[in-house]
Short mmCIF file of C-alpha atoms and ligand atoms in Angstrom, two decimals:
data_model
loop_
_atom_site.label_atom_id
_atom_site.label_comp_id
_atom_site.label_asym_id
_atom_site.label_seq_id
_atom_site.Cartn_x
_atom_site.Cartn_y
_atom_site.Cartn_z
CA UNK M 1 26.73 -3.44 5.26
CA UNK M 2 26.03 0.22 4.40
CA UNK M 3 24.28 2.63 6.59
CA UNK M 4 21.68 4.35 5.04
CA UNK M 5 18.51 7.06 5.56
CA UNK M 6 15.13 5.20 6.34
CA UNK M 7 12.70 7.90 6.92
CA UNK M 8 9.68 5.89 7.90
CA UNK M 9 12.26 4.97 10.90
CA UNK M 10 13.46 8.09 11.54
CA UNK M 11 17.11 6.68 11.83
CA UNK M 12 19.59 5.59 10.27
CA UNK M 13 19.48 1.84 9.18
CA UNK M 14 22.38 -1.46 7.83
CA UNK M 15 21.64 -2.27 4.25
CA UNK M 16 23.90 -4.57 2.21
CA UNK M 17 24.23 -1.69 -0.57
CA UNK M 18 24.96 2.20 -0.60
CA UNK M 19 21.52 4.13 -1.26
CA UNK M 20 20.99 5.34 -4.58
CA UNK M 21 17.47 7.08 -5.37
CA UNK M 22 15.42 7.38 -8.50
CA UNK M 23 14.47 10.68 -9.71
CA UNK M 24 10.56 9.43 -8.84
CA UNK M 25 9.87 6.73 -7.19
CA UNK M 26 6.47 4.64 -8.10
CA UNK M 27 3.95 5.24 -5.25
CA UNK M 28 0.04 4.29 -4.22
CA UNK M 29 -2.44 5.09 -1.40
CA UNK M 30 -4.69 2.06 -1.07
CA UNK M 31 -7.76 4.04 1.64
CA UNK M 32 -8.96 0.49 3.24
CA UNK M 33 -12.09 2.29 4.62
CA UNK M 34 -13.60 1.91 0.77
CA UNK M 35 -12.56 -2.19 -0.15
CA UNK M 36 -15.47 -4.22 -0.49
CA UNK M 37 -13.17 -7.80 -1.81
CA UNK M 38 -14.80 -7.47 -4.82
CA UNK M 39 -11.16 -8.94 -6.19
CA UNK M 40 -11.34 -6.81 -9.57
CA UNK M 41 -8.10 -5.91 -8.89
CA UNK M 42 -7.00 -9.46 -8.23
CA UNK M 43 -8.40 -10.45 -11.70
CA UNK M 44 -7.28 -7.53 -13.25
CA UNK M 45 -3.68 -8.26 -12.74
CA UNK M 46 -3.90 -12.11 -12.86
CA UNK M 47 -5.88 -11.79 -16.33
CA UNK M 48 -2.57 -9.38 -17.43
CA UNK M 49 0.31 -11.06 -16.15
CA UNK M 50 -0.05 -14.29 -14.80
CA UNK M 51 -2.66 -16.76 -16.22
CA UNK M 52 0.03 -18.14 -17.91
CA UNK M 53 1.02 -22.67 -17.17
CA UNK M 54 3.20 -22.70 -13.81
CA UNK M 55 1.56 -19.50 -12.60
CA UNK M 56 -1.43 -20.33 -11.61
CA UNK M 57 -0.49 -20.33 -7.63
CA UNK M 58 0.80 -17.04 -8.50
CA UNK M 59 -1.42 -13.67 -7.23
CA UNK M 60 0.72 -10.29 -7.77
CA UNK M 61 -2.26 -8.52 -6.74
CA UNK M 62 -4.39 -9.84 -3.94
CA UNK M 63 -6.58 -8.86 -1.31
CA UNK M 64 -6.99 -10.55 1.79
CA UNK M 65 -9.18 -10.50 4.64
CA UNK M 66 -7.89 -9.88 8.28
CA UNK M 67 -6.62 -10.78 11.07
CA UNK M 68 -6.72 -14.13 9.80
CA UNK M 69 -6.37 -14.23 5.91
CA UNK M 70 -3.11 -13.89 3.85
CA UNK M 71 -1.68 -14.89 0.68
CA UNK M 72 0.72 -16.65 1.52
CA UNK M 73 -1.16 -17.80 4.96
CA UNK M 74 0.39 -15.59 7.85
CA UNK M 75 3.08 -14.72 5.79
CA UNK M 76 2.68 -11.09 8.52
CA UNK M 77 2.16 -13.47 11.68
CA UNK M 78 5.09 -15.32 10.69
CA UNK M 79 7.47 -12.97 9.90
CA UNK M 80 6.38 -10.82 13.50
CA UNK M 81 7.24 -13.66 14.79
CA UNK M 82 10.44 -13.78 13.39
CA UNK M 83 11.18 -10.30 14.23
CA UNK M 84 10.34 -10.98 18.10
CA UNK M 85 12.69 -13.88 18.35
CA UNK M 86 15.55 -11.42 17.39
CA UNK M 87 14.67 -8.56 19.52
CA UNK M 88 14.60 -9.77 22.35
CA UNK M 89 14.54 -6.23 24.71
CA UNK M 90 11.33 -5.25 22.32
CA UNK M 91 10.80 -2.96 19.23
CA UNK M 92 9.47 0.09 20.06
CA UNK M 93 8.35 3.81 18.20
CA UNK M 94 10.38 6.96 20.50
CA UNK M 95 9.05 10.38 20.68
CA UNK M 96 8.95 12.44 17.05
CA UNK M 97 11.95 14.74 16.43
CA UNK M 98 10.08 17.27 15.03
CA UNK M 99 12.09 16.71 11.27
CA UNK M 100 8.93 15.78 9.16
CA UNK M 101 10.54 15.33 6.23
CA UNK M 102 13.62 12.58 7.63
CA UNK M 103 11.29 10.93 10.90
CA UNK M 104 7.46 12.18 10.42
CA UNK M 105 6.60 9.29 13.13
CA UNK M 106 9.17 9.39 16.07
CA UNK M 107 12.08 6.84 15.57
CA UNK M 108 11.80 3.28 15.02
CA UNK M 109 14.14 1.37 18.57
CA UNK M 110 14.26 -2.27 17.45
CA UNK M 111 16.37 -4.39 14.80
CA UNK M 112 14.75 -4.65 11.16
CA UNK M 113 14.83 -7.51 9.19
CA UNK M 114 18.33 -6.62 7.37
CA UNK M 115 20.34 -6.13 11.32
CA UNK M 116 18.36 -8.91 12.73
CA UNK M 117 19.56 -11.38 10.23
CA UNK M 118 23.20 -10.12 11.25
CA UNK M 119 22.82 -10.35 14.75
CA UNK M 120 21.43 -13.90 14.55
CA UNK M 121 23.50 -15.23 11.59
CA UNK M 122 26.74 -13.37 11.10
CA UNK M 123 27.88 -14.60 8.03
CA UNK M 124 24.96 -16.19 6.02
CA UNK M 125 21.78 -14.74 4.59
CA UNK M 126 21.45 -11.36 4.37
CA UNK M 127 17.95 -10.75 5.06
CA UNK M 128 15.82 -12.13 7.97
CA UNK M 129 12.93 -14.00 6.38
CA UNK M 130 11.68 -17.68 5.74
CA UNK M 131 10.54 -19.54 2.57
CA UNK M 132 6.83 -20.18 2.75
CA UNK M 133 5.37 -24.09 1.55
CA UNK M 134 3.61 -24.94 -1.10
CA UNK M 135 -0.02 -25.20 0.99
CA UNK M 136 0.98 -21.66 1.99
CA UNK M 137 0.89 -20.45 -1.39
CA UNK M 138 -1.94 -22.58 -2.27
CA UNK M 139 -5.57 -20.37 -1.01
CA UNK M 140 -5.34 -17.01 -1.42
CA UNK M 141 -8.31 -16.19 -0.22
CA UNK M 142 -8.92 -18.45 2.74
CA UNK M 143 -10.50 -16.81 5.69
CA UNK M 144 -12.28 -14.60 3.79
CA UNK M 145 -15.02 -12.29 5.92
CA UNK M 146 -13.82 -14.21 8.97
CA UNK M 147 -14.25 -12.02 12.02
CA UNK M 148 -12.58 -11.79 14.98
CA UNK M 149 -14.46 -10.82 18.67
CA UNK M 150 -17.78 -11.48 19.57
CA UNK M 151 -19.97 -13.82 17.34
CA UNK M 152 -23.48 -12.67 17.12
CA UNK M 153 -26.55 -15.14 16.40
CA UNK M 154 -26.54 -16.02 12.68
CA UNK M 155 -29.24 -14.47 10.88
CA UNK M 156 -30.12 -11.55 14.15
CA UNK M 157 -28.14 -8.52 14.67
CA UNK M 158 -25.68 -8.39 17.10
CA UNK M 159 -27.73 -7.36 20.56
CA UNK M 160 -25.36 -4.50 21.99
CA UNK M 161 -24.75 -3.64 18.10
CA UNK M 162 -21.43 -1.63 16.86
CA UNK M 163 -20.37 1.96 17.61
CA UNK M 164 -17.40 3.68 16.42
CA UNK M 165 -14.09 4.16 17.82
CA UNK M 166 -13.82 0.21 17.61
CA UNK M 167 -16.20 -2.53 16.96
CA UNK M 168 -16.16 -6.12 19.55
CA UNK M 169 -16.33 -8.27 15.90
CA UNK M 170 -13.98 -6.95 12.98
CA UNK M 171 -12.38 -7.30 10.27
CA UNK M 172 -11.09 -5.82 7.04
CA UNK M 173 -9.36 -6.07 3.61
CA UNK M 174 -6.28 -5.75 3.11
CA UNK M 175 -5.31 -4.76 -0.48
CA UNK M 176 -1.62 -5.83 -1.20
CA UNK M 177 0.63 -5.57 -4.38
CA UNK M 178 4.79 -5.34 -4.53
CA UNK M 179 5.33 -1.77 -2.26
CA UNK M 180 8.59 -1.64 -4.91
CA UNK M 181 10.36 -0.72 -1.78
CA UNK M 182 13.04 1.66 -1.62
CA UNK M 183 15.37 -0.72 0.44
CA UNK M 184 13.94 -3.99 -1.16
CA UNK M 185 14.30 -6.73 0.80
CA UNK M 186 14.14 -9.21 -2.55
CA UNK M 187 17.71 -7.21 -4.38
CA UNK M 188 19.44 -7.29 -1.11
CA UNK M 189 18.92 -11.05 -0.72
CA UNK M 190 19.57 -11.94 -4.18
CA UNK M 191 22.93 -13.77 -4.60
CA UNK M 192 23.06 -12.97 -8.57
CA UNK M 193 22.38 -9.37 -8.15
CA UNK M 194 19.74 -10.41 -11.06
CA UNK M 195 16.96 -7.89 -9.31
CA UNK M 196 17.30 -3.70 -9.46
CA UNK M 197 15.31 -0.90 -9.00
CA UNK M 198 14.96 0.83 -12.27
CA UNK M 199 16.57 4.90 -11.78
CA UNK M 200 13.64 6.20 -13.64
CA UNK M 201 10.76 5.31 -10.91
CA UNK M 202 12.45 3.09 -8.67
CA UNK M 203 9.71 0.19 -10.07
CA UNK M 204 11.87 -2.95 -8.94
CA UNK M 205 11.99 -5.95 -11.41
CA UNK M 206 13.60 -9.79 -11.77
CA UNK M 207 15.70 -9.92 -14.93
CA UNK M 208 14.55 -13.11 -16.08
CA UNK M 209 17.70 -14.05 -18.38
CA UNK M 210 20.19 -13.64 -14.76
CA UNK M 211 17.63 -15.58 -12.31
CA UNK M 212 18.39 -19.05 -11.40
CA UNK M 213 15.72 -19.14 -9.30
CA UNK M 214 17.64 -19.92 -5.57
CA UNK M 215 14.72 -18.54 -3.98
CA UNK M 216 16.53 -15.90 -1.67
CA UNK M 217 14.21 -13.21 -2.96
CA UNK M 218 11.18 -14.92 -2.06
CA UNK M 219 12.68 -15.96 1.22
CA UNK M 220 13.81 -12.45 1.84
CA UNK M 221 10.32 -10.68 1.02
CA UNK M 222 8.61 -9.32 4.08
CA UNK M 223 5.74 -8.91 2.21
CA UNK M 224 6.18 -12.17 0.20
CA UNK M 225 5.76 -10.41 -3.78
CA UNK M 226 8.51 -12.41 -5.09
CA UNK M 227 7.35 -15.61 -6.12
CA UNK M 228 8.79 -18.75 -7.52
CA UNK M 229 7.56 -20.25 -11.07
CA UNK M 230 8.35 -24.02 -11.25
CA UNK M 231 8.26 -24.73 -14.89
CA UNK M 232 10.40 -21.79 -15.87
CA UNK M 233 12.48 -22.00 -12.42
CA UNK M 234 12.85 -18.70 -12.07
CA UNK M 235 11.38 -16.12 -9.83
CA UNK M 236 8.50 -13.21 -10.58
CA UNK M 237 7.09 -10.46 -9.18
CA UNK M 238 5.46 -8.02 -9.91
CA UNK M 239 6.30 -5.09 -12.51
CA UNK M 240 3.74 -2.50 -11.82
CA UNK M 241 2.28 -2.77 -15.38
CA UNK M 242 5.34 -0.27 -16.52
CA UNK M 243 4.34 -0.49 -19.98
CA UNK M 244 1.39 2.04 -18.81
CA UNK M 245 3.41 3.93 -16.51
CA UNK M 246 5.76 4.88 -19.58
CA UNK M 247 2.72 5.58 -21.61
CA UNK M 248 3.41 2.98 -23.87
CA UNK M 249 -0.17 1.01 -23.07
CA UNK M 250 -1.79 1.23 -26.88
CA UNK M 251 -4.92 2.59 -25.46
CA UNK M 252 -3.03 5.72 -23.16
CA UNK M 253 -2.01 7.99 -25.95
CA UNK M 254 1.40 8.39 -24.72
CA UNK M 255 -0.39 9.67 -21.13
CA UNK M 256 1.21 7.68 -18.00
CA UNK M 257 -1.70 5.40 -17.20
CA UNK M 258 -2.31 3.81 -13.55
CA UNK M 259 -1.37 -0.20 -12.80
CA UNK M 260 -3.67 -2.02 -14.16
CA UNK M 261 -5.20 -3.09 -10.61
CA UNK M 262 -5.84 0.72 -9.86
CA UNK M 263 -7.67 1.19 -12.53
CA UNK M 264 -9.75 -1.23 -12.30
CA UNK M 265 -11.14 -0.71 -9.00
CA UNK M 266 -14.28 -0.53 -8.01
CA UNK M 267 -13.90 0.53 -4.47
CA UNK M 268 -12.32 3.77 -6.12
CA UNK M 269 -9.97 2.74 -2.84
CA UNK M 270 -6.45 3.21 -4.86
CA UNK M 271 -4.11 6.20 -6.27
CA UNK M 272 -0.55 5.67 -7.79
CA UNK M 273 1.65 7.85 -8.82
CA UNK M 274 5.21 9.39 -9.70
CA UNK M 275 6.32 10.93 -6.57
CA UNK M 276 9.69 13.24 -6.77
CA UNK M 277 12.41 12.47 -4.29
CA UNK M 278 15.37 14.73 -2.67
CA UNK M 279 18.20 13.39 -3.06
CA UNK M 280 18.74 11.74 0.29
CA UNK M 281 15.41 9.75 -0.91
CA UNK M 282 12.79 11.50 1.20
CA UNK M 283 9.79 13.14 -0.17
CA UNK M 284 10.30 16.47 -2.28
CA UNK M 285 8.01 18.89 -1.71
CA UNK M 286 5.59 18.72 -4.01
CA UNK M 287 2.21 20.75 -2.34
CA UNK M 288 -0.02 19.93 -5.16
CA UNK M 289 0.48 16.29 -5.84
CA UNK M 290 -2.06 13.95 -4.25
CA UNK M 291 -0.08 11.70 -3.17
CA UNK M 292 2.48 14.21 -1.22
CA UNK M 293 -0.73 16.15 0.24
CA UNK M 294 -1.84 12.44 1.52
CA UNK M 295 1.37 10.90 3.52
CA UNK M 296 3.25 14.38 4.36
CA UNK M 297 0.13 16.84 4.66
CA UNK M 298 -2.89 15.54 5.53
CA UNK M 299 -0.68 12.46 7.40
CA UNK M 300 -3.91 10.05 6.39
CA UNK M 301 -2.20 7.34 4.46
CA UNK M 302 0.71 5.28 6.65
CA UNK M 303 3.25 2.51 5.42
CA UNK M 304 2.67 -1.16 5.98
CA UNK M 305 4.83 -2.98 8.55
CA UNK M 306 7.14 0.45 8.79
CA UNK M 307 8.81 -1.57 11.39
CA UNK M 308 10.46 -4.09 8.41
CA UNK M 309 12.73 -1.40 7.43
CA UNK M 310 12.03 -1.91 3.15
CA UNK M 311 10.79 1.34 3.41
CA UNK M 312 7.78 0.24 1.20
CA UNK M 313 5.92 2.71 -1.16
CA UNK M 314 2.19 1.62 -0.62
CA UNK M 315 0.64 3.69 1.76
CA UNK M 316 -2.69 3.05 3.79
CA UNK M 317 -5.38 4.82 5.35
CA UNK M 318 -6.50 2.90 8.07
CA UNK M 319 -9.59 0.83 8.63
CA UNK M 320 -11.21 3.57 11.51
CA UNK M 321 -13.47 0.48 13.21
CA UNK M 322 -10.72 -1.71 13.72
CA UNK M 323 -8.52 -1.90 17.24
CA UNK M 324 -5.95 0.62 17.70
CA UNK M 325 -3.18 -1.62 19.16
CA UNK M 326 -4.15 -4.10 15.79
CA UNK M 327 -3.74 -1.55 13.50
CA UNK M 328 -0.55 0.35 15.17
CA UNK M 329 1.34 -3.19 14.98
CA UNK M 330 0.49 -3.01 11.45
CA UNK M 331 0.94 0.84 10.37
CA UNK M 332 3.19 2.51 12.81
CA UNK M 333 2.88 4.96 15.25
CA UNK M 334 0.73 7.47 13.20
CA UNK M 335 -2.52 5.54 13.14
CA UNK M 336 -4.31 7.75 15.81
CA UNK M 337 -3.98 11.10 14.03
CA UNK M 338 -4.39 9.72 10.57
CA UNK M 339 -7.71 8.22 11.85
CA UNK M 340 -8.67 11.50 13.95
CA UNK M 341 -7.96 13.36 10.23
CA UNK M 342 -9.63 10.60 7.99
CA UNK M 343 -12.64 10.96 10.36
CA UNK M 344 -12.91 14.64 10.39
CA UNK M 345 -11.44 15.76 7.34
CA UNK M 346 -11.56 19.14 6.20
CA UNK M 347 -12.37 20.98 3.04
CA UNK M 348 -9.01 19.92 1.20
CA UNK M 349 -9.18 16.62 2.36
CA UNK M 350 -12.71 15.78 1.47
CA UNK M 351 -11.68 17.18 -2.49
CA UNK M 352 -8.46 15.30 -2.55
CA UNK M 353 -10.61 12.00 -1.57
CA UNK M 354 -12.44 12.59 -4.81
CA UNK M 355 -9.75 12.15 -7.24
CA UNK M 356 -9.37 8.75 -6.59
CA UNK M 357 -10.40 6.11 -10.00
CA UNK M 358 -11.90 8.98 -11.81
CA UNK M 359 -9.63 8.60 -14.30
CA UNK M 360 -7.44 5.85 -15.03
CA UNK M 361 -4.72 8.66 -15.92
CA UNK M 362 -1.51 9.76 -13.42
CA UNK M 363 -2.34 12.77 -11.25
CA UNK M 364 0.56 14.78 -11.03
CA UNK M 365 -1.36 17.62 -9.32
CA UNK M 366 -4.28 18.76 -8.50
CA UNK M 367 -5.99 22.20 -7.97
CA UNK M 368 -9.05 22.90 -5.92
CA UNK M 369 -11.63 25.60 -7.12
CA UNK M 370 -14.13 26.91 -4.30
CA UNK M 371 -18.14 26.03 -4.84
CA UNK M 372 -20.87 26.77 -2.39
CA UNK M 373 -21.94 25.48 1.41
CA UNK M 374 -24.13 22.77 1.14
CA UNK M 375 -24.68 21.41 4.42
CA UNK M 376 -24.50 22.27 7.92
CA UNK M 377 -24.51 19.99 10.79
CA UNK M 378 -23.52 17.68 13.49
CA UNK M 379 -21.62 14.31 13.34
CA UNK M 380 -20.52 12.55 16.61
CA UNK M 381 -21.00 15.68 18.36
CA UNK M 382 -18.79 17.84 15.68
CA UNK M 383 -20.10 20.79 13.84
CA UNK M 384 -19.80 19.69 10.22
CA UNK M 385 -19.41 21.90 6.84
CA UNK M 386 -19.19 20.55 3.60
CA UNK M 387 -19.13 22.69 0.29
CA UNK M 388 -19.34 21.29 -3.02
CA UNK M 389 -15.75 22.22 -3.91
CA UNK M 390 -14.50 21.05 -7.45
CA UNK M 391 -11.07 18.98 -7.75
CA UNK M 392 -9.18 19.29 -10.89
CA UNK M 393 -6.51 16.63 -11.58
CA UNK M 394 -3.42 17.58 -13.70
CA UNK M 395 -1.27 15.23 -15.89
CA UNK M 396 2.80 15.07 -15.94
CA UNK M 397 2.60 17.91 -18.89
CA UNK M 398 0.25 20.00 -16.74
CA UNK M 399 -2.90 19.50 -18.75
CA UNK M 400 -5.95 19.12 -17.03
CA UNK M 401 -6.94 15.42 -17.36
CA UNK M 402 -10.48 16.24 -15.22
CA UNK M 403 -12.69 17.71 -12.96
CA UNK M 404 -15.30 16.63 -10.68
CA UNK M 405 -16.87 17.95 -7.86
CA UNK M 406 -17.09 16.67 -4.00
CA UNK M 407 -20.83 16.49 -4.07
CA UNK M 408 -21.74 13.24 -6.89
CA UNK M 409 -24.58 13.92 -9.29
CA UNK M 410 -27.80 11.76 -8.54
CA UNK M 411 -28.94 10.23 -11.35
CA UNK M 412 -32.48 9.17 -11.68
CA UNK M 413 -33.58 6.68 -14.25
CA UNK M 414 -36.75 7.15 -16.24
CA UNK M 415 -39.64 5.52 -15.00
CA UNK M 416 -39.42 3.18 -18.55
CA UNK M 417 -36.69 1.53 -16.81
CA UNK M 418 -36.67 1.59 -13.53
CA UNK M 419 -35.14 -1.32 -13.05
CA UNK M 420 -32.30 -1.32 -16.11
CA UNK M 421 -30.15 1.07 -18.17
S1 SF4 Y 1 7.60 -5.79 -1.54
FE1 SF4 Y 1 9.04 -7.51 -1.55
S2 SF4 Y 1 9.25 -8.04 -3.74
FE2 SF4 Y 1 8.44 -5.95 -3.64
S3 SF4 Y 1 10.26 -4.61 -3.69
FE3 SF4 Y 1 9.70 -4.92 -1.52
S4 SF4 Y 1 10.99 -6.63 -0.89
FE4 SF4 Y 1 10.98 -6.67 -3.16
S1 SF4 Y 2 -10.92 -3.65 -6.81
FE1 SF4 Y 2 -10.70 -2.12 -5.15
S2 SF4 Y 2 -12.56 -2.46 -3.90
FE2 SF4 Y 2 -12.33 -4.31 -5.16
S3 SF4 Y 2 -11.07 -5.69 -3.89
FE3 SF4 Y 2 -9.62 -4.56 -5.16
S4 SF4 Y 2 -8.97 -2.84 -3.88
FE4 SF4 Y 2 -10.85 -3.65 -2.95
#
């Protein structure tokens, strides 16, 4: 095993290969806060890539609700679970070292899923993990708007209602595609080397002619995005629509367009991009790019199950009504201040918000352009400011691709239809 740099761990960490980083590395912010489960995205990408005979138990994209949903069912419970067995003394999140760039949230104490499966099994897999069955894979949406906590009466409110920091009855959606992760689990398991991480923007994809389909990637997946296909018998996953990241989608006009499930959403909850990397495979400074401002400024949008050590590349910002001690399991230590930001966000943050799904184009900066106050008040007992700033996103040439501004037009329809467009 190699030792290598994982910076949502703050520490160094065993991999079965030396790092090597792409020059950008494919990247999203999914902001749970907006998901409604209206599954466009889920259609999107199954109407794309797999609504083809032997995948139909197949869902690249999919959005499940929790605690209890997930595609495949507890594929997060059961892989926790995993991870407890094989640290015993705990897993726990140490102090921060002050090094934002190499261990923004403290260091991760605790065995990942690469030197757990070498402290249990010495000499066999290489990757801690478990192959999920066939009824797993089989309802992808199960649970759906299943809450946990306090049942109310059906059909009154809830007597003592809700109130923020955390509601008694919760839940939320969880948006989840491939995270393309920079130490993927699926490659290191795979006994044909027949997966890689492409040195352009790190997108990670199953070369279909070298699969024999053994099954190690999908055993190996934390996150379970590597799926088997029983009439071909080989494995997919997958391959964040690169056709429109190169600009190759006939519609894009040689412009890098989004995934197709980003584009398509109607939650305007998701942002992907291109983001640069230093050659030790952190973040590069890069001020102006949304996504950088997001995870490394504003510290708003968090990796899923940090604690895995794939060092994933879809970022969240947290559900703010759900549990802390939930949602830290699930995010890492920096769910606190990114909620505390989310909640109060200030001028830059509130502009940045407003690039997301107004254009289907890659942001690869943005620039803000003062407008006037607008309001003054008081939420939760905070004085509150908003201006209508305006937001102007920036393709990879530099060209503006659009502007809009933080306060949204209201539209009023004529009184001939009232009721249509
Ligand atoms: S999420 Fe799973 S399938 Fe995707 S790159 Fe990471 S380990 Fe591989
Ligand atoms: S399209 Fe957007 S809002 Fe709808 S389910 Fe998907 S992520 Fe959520």
């Amino acid at each position: 095993m190699a030792q290598v740099h994982n910076w949502h761990l703050g520490r160094e960490m065993a991999y079965p290969y030396e790092a090597a980083f792409p020059e950008r590395q494919f990247a999203f912010v999914f902001n749970i806060n907006r998901c409604i489960a209206c599954q466009s995205c889920t259609m999107a990408c199954k109407s794309t890539w797999t609504f083809s005979k032997g995948q139909e138990q197949m869902w690249w994209a999919n959005v499940e609700t929790k605690p209890y949903g997930g595609y495949p069912m507890f594929w997060d419970a059961k892989i926790l679970e995993l991870l407890d067995r094989a640290n015993p003394d705990g897993m726990a999140w140490t102090g921060t070292s002050g090094d934002d760039r190499r261990s923004p949230w403290g260091r991760f104490e605790g065995r990942t899923i690469f030197e757990a499966q070498r402290m249990l099994t010495p000499d066999s897999a290489r990757v801690l993990g478990y192959l999920p069955t066939d009824e797993e894979w089989n309802s992808p949406n199960i649970y759906e708007d299943n809450p946990v906590g306090t049942r109310g009466v059906p059909g009154e409110y809830h007597k003592t209602g809700e109130a923020l920091p955390e509601h008694k009855t919760w839940f939320f959606y969880l948006a989840r595609i491939c995270n393309h992760c920079q130490y993927p689990a699926c490659l290191a398991a795979c006994p044909r080397k027949a997966i890689y991480k492409r040195p352009e923007d790190g997108i990670v994809l199953i070369d279909q002619a070298e699969c024999r389909g053994y099954r190690k990637c999908v055993e190996a997946c934390p996150y379970k995005k590597s799926m088997y296909r029983g009439n071909t018998r080989v494995s997919e996953k997958c391959i964040a629509c690169y056709p429109r990241i190169e600009g190759k989608d006939p519609e894009s006009g040689g412009i890098p367009l989004e995934t197709r499930c980003m584009a398509a959403c109607i939650g305007q909850i998701r942002m992907q991009g291109l983001v640069k990397l230093n050659r030790d495979g952190t973040w590069a400074e890069d001020r102006q790019h949304p996504l950088y401002y997001l995870v490394h400024v504003a510290k708003v949008a968090l990796p899923l199950y940090p604690q895995f050590g794939t060092e994933p590349n879809g970022y969240y910002i947290p559900p703010r009504w759900v549990p802390r001690p939930y949602l830290r399991q699930m995010f890492g230590p920096g769910v606190d201040q990114a909620i505390e930001r989310y909640e109060n966000p200030d001028r830059e943050l509130l502009a940045v918000l407003q690039l997301f799904r107004r254009s289907s184009k890659m942001i690869f900066g943005y620039k803000i352009v003062e407008g006037p106050k607008t309001y003054e008040g008081t939420l939760r007992g905070r004085t509150i400011t908003l201006y209508n700033d305006t937001v102007i996103g920036y393709g990879k040439d530099g060209k503006e691709l659009f502007r809009t501004t933080v306060d949204e037009p209201i539209h009023v329809r004529s009184s001939q239809h009232a009721n249509s467009i």
